[in-house]
mmCIF file with all atom_site columns, C-alpha atoms in Angstrom:
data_model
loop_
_atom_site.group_PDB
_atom_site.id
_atom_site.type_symbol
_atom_site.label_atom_id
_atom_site.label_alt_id
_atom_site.label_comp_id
_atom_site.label_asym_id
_atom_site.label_entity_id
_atom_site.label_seq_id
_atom_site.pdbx_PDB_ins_code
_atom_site.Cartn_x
_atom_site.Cartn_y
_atom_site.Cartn_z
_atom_site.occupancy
_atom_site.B_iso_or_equiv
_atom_site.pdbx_formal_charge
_atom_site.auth_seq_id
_atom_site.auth_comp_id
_atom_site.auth_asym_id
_atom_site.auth_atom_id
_atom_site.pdbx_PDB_model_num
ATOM 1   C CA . UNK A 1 1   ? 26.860 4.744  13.405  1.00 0.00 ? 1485 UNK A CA 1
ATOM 2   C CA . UNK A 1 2   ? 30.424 4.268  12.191  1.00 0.00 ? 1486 UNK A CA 1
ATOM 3   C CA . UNK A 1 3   ? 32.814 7.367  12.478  1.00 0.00 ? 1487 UNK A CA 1
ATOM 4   C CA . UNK A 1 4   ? 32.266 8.817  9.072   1.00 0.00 ? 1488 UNK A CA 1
ATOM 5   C CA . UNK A 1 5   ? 28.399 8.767  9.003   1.00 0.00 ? 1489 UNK A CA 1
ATOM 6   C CA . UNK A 1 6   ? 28.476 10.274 12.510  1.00 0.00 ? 1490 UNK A CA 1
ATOM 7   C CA . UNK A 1 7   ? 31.229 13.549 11.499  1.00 0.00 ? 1491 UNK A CA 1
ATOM 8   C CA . UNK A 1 8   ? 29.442 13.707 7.831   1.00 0.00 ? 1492 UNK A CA 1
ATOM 9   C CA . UNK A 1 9   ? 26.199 13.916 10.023  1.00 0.00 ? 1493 UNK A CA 1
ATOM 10  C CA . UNK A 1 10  ? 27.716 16.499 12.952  1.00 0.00 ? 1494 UNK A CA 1
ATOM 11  C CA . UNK A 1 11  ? 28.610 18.918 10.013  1.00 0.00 ? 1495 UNK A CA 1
ATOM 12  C CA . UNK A 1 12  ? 25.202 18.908 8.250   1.00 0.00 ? 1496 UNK A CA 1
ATOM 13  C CA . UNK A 1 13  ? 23.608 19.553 11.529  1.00 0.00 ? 1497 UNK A CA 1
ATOM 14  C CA . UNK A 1 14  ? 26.366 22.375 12.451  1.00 0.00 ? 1498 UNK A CA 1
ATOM 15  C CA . UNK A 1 15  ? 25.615 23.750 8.864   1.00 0.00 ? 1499 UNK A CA 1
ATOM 16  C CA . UNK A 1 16  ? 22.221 23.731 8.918   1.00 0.00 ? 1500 UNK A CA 1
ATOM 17  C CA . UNK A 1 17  ? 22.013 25.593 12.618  1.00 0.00 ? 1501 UNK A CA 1
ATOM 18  C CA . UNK A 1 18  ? 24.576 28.482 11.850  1.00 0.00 ? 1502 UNK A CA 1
ATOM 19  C CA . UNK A 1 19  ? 23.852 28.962 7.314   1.00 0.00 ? 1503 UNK A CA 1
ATOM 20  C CA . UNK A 1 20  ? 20.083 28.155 8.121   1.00 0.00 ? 1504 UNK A CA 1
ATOM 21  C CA . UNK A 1 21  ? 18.984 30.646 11.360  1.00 0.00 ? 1505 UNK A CA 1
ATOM 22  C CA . UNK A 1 22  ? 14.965 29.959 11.722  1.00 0.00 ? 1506 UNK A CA 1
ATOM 23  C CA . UNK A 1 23  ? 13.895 29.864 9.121   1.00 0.00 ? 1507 UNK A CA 1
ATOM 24  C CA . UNK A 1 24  ? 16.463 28.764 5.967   1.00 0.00 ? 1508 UNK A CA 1
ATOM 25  C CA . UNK A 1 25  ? 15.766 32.017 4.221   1.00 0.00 ? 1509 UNK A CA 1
ATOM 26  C CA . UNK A 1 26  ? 17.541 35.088 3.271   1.00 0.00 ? 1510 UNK A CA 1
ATOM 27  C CA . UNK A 1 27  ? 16.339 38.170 1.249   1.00 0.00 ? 1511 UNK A CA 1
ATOM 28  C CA . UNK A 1 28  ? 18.232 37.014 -1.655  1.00 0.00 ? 1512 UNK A CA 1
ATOM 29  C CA . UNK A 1 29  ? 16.776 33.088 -0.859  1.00 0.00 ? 1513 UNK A CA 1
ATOM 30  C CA . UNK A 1 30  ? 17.523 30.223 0.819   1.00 0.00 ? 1514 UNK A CA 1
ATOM 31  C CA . UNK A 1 31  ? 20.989 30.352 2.482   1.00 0.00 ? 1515 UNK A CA 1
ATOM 32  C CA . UNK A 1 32  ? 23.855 28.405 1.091   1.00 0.00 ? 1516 UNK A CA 1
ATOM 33  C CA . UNK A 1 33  ? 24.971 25.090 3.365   1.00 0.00 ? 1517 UNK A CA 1
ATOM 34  C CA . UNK A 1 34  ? 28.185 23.645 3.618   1.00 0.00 ? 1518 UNK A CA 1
ATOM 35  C CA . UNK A 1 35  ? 28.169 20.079 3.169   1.00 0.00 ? 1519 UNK A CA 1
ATOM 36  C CA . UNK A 1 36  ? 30.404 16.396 2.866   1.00 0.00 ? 1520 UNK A CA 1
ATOM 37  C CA . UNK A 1 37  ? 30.068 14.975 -0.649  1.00 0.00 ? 1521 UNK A CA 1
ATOM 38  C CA . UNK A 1 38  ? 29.307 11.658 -2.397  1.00 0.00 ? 1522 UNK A CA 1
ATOM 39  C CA . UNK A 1 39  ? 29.707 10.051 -5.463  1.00 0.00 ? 1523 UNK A CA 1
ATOM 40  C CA . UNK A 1 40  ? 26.048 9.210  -7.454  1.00 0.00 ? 1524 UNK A CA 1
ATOM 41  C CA . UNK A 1 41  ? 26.955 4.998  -7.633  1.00 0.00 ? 1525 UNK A CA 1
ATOM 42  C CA . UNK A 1 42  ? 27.907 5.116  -4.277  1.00 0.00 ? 1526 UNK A CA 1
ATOM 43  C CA . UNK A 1 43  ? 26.666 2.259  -1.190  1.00 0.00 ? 1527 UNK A CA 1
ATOM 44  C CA . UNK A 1 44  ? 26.265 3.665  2.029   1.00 0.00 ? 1528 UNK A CA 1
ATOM 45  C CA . UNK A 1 45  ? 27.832 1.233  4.470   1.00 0.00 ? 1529 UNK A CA 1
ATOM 46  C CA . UNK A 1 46  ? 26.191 -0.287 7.680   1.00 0.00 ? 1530 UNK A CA 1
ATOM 47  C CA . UNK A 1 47  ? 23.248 0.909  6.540   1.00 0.00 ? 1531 UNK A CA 1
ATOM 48  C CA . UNK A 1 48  ? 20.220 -1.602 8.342   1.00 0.00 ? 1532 UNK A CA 1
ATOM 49  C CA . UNK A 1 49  ? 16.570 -1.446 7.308   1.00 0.00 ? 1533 UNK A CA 1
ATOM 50  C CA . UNK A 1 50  ? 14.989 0.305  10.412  1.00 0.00 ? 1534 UNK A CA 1
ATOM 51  C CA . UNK A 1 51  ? 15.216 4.457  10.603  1.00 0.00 ? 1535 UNK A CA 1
ATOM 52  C CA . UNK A 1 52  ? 17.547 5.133  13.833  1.00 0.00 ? 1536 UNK A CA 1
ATOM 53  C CA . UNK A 1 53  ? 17.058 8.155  15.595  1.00 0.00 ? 1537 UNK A CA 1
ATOM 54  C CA . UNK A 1 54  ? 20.200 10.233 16.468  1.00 0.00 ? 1538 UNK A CA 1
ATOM 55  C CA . UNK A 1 55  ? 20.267 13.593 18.173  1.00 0.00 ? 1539 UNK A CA 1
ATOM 56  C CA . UNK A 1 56  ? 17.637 15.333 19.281  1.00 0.00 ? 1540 UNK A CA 1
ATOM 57  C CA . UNK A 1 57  ? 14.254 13.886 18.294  1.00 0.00 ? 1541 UNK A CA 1
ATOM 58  C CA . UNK A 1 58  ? 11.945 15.851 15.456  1.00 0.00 ? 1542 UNK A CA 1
ATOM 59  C CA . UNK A 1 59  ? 8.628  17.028 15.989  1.00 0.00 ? 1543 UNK A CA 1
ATOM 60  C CA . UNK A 1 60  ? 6.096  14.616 15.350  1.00 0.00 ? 1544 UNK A CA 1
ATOM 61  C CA . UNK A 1 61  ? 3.964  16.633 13.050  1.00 0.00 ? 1545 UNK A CA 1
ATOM 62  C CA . UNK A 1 62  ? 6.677  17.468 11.102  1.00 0.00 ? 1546 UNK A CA 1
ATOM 63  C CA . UNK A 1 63  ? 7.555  13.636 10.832  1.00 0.00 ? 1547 UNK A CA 1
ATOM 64  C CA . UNK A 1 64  ? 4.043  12.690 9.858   1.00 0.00 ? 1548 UNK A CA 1
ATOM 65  C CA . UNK A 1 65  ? 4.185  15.474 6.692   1.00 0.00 ? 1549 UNK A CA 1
ATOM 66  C CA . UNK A 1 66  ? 7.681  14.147 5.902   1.00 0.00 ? 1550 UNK A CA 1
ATOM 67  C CA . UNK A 1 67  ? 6.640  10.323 5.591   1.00 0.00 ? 1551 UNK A CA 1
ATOM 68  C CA . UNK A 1 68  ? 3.444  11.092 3.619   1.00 0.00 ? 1552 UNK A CA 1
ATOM 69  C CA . UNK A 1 69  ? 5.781  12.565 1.325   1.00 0.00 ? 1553 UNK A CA 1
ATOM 70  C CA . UNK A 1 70  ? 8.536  9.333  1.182   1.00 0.00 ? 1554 UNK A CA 1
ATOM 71  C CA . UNK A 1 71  ? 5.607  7.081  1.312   1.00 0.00 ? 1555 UNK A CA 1
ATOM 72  C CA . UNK A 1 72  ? 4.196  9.305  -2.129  1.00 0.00 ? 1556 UNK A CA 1
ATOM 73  C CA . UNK A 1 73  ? 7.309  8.602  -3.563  1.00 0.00 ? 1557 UNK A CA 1
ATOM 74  C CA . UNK A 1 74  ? 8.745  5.768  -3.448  1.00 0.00 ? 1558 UNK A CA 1
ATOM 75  C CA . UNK A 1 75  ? 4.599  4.657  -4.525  1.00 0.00 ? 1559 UNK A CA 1
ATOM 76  C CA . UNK A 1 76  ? 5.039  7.004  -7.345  1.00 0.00 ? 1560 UNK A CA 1
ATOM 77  C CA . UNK A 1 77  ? 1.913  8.811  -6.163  1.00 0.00 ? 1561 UNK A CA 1
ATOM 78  C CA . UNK A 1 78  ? 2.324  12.270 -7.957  1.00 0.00 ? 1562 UNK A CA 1
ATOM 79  C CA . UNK A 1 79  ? -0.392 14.192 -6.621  1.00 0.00 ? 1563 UNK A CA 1
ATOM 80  C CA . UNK A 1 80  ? -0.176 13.260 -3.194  1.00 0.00 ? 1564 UNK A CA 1
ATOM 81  C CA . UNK A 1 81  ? 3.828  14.287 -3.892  1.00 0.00 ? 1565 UNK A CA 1
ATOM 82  C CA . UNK A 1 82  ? 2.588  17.374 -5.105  1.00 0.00 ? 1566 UNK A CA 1
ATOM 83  C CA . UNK A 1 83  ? 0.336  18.019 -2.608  1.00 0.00 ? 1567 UNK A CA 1
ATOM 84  C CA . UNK A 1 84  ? 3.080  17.422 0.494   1.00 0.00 ? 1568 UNK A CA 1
ATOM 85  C CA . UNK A 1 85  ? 4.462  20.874 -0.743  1.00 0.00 ? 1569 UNK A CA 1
ATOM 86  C CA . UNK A 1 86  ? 3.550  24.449 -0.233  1.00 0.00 ? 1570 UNK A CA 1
ATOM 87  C CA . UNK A 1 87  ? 2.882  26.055 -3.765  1.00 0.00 ? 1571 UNK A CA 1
ATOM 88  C CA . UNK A 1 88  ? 5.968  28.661 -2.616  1.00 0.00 ? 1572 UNK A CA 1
ATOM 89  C CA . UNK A 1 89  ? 8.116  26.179 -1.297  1.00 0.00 ? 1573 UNK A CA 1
ATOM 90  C CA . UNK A 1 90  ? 11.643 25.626 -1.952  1.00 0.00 ? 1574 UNK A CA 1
ATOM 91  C CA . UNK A 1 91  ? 14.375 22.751 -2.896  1.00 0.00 ? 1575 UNK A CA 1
ATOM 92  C CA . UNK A 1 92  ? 17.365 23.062 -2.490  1.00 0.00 ? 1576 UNK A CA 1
ATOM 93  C CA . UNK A 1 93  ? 19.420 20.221 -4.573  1.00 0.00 ? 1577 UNK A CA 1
ATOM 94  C CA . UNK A 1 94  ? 23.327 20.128 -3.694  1.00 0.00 ? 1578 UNK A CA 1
ATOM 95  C CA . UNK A 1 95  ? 23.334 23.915 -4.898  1.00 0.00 ? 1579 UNK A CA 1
ATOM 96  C CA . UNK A 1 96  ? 20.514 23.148 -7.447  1.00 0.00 ? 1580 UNK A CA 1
ATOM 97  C CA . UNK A 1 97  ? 17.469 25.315 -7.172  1.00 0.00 ? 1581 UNK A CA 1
ATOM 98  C CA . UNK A 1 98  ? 13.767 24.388 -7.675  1.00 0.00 ? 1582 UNK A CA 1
ATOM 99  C CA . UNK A 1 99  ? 11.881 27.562 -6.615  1.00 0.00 ? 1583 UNK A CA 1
ATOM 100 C CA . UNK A 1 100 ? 7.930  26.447 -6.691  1.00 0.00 ? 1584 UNK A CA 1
ATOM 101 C CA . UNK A 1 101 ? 5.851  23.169 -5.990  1.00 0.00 ? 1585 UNK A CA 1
ATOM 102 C CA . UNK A 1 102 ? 5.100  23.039 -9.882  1.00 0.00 ? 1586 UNK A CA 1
ATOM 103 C CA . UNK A 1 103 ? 9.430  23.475 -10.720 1.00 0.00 ? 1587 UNK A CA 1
ATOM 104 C CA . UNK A 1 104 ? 9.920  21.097 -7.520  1.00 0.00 ? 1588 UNK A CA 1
ATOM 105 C CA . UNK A 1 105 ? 7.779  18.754 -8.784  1.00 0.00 ? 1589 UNK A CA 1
ATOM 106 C CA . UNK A 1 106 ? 8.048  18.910 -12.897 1.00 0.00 ? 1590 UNK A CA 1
ATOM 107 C CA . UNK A 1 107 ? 11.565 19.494 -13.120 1.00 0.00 ? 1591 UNK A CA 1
ATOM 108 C CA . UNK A 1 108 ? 13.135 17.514 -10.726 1.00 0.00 ? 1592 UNK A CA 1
ATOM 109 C CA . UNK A 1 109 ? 10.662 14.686 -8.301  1.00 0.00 ? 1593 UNK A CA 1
ATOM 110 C CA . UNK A 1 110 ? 8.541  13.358 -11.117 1.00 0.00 ? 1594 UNK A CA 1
ATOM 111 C CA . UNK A 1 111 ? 11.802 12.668 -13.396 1.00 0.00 ? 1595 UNK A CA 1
ATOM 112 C CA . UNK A 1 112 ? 14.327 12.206 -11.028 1.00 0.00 ? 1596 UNK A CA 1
ATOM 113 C CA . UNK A 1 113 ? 12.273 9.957  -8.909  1.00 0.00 ? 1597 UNK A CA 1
ATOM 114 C CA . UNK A 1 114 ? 8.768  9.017  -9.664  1.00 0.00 ? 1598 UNK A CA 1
ATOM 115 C CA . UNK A 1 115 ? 9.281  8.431  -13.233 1.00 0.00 ? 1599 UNK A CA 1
ATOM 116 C CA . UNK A 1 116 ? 12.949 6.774  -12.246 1.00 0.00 ? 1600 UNK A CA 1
ATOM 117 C CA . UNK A 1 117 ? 11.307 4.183  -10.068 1.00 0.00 ? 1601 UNK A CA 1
ATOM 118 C CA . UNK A 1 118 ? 13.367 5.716  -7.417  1.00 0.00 ? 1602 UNK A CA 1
ATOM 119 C CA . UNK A 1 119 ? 13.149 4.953  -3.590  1.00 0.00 ? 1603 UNK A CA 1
ATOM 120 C CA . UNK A 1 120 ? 13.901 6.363  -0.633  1.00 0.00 ? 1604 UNK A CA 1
ATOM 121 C CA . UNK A 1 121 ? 14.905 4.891  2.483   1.00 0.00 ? 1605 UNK A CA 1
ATOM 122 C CA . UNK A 1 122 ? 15.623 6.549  5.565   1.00 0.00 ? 1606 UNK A CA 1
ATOM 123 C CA . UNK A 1 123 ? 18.127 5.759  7.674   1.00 0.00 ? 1607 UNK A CA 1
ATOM 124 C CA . UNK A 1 124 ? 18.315 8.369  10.613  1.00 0.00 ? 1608 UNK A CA 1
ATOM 125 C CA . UNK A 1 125 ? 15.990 10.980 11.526  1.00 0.00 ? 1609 UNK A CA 1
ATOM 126 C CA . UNK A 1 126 ? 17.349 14.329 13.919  1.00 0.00 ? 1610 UNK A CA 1
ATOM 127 C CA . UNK A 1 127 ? 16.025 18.027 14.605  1.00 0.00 ? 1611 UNK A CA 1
ATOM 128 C CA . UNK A 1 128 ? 17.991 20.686 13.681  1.00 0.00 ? 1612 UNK A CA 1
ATOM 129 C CA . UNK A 1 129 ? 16.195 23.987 15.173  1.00 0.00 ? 1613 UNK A CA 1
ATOM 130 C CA . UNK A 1 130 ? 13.129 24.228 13.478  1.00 0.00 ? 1614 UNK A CA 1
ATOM 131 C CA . UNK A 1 131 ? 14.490 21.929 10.428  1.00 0.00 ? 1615 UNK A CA 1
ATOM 132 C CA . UNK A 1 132 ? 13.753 18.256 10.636  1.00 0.00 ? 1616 UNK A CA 1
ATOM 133 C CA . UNK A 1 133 ? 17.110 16.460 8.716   1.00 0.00 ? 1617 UNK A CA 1
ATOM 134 C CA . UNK A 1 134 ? 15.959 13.218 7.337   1.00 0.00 ? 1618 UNK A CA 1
ATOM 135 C CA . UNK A 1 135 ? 18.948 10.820 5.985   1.00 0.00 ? 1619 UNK A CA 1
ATOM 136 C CA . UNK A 1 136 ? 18.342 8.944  3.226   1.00 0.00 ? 1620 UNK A CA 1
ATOM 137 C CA . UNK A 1 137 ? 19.397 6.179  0.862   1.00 0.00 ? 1621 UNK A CA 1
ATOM 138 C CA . UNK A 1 138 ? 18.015 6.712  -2.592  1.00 0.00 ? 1622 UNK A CA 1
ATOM 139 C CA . UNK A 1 139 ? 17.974 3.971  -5.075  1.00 0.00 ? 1623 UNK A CA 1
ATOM 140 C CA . UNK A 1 140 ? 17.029 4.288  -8.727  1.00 0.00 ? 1624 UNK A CA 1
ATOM 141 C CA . UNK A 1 141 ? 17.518 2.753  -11.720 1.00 0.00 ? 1625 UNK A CA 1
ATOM 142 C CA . UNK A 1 142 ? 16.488 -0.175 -11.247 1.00 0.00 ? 1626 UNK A CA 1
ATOM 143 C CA . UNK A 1 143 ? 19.268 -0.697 -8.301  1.00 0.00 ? 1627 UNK A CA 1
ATOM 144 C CA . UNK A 1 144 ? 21.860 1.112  -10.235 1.00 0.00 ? 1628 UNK A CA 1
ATOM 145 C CA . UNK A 1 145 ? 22.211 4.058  -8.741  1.00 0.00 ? 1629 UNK A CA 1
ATOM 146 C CA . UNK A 1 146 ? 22.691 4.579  -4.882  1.00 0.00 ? 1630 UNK A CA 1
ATOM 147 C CA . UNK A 1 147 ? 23.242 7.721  -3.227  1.00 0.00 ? 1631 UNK A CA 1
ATOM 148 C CA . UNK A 1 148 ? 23.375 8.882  0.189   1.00 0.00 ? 1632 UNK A CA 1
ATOM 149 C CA . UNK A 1 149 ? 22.041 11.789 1.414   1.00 0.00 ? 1633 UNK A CA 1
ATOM 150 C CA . UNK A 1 150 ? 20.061 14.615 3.979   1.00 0.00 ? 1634 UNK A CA 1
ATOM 151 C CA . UNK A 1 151 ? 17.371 16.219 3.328   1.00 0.00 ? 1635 UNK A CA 1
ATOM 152 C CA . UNK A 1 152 ? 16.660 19.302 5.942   1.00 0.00 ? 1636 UNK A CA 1
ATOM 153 C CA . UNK A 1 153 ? 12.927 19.910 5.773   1.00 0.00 ? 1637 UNK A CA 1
ATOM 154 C CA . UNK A 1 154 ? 10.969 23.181 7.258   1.00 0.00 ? 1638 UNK A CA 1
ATOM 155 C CA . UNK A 1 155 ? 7.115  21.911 7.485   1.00 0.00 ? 1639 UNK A CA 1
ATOM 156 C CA . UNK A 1 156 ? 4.980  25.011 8.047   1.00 0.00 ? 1640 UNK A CA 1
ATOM 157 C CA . UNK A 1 157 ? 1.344  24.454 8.401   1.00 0.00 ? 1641 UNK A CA 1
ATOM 158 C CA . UNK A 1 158 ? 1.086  20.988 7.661   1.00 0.00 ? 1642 UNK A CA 1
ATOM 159 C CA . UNK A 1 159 ? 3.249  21.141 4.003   1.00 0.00 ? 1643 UNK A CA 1
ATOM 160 C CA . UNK A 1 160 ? 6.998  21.409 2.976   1.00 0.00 ? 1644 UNK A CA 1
ATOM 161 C CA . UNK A 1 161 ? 8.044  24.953 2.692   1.00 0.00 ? 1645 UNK A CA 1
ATOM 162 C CA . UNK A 1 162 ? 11.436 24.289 2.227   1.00 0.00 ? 1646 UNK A CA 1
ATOM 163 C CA . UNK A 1 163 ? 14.309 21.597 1.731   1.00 0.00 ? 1647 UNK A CA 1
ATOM 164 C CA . UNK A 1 164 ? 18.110 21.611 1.678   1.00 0.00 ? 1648 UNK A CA 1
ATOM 165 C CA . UNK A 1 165 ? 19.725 18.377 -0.003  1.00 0.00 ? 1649 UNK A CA 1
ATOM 166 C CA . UNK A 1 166 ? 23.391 17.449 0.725   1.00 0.00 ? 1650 UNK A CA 1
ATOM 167 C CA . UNK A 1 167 ? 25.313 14.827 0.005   1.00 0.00 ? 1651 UNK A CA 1
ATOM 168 C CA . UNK A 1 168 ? 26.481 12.593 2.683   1.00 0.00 ? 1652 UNK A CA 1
#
């Protein structure tokens, strides 16, 4: 993991564990998380084809619930998408908010990504208190677009309750 990847990861972790507490969740919502940013168009670099584990390692549950999900996606499989998240769950987009499986889904996974052709490939996989923090390369477009980014997952009885998305 070159220097970069390794800080912009260190700070979404370090985020995620003070802005997050157990469970990601305020009375006013989820709480806010500082974060590096990237350019949509972007490449990571020294990015292989095989997940790496860094850190500490996730719970397997969680993991299982998180690839069903990927796996949905990048197959386009909207149910089983829709089905990977609680119907109160939560999405947190670099600051964008999708409150609701049906907004989650309708207004930002099935355009954004099912309907893009988009596809997700992760790159490193690390636990963050109860938060599982997924990185990802997402391609769509056809190839043009690349971006690079974490998701920070909280799996709760088998579905996705809530996600924070940064920018890597």
């Amino acid at each position: 993991m070159n220097a970069r990847r390794a800080a912009a990861a260190l700070l979404t972790v370090a985020a995620l564990a003070t802005a997050c507490g157990s469970t990601g969740r305020t009375a006013a919502g989820p709480a806010p998380v500082a974060s590096a940013s990237a350019t949509a168009g972007t490449t990571a670099a020294g990015t292989g084809t095989e997940p790496t584990a860094t850190g500490t390692p996730a719970r397997p549950q969680d993991l299982t619930v998180i690839r069903a999900f990927t796996d949905a996606a990048n197959r386009g499989d909207l149910a089983r998408v829709s089905s990977s998240y609680a119907p109160d769950a939560h999405f947190d987009r670099a600051g964008a908010q999708f409150a609701g499986r049906d907004r989650i889904v309708n207004s930002f996974l099935r355009p954004d990504v099912l309907e893009d052709g988009g596809h997700y490939r992760e790159i490193s996989v690390t636990a963050a208190g109860d938060r599982t923090v997924v990185e990802y390369v997402f391609t769509a477009r056809g190839g043009a677009v690349t971006e690079h980014f974490t998701y920070a997952y909280l799996i709760r009885d088998g579905v996705i309750t809530h996600v924070i998305g940064r920018y890597v």
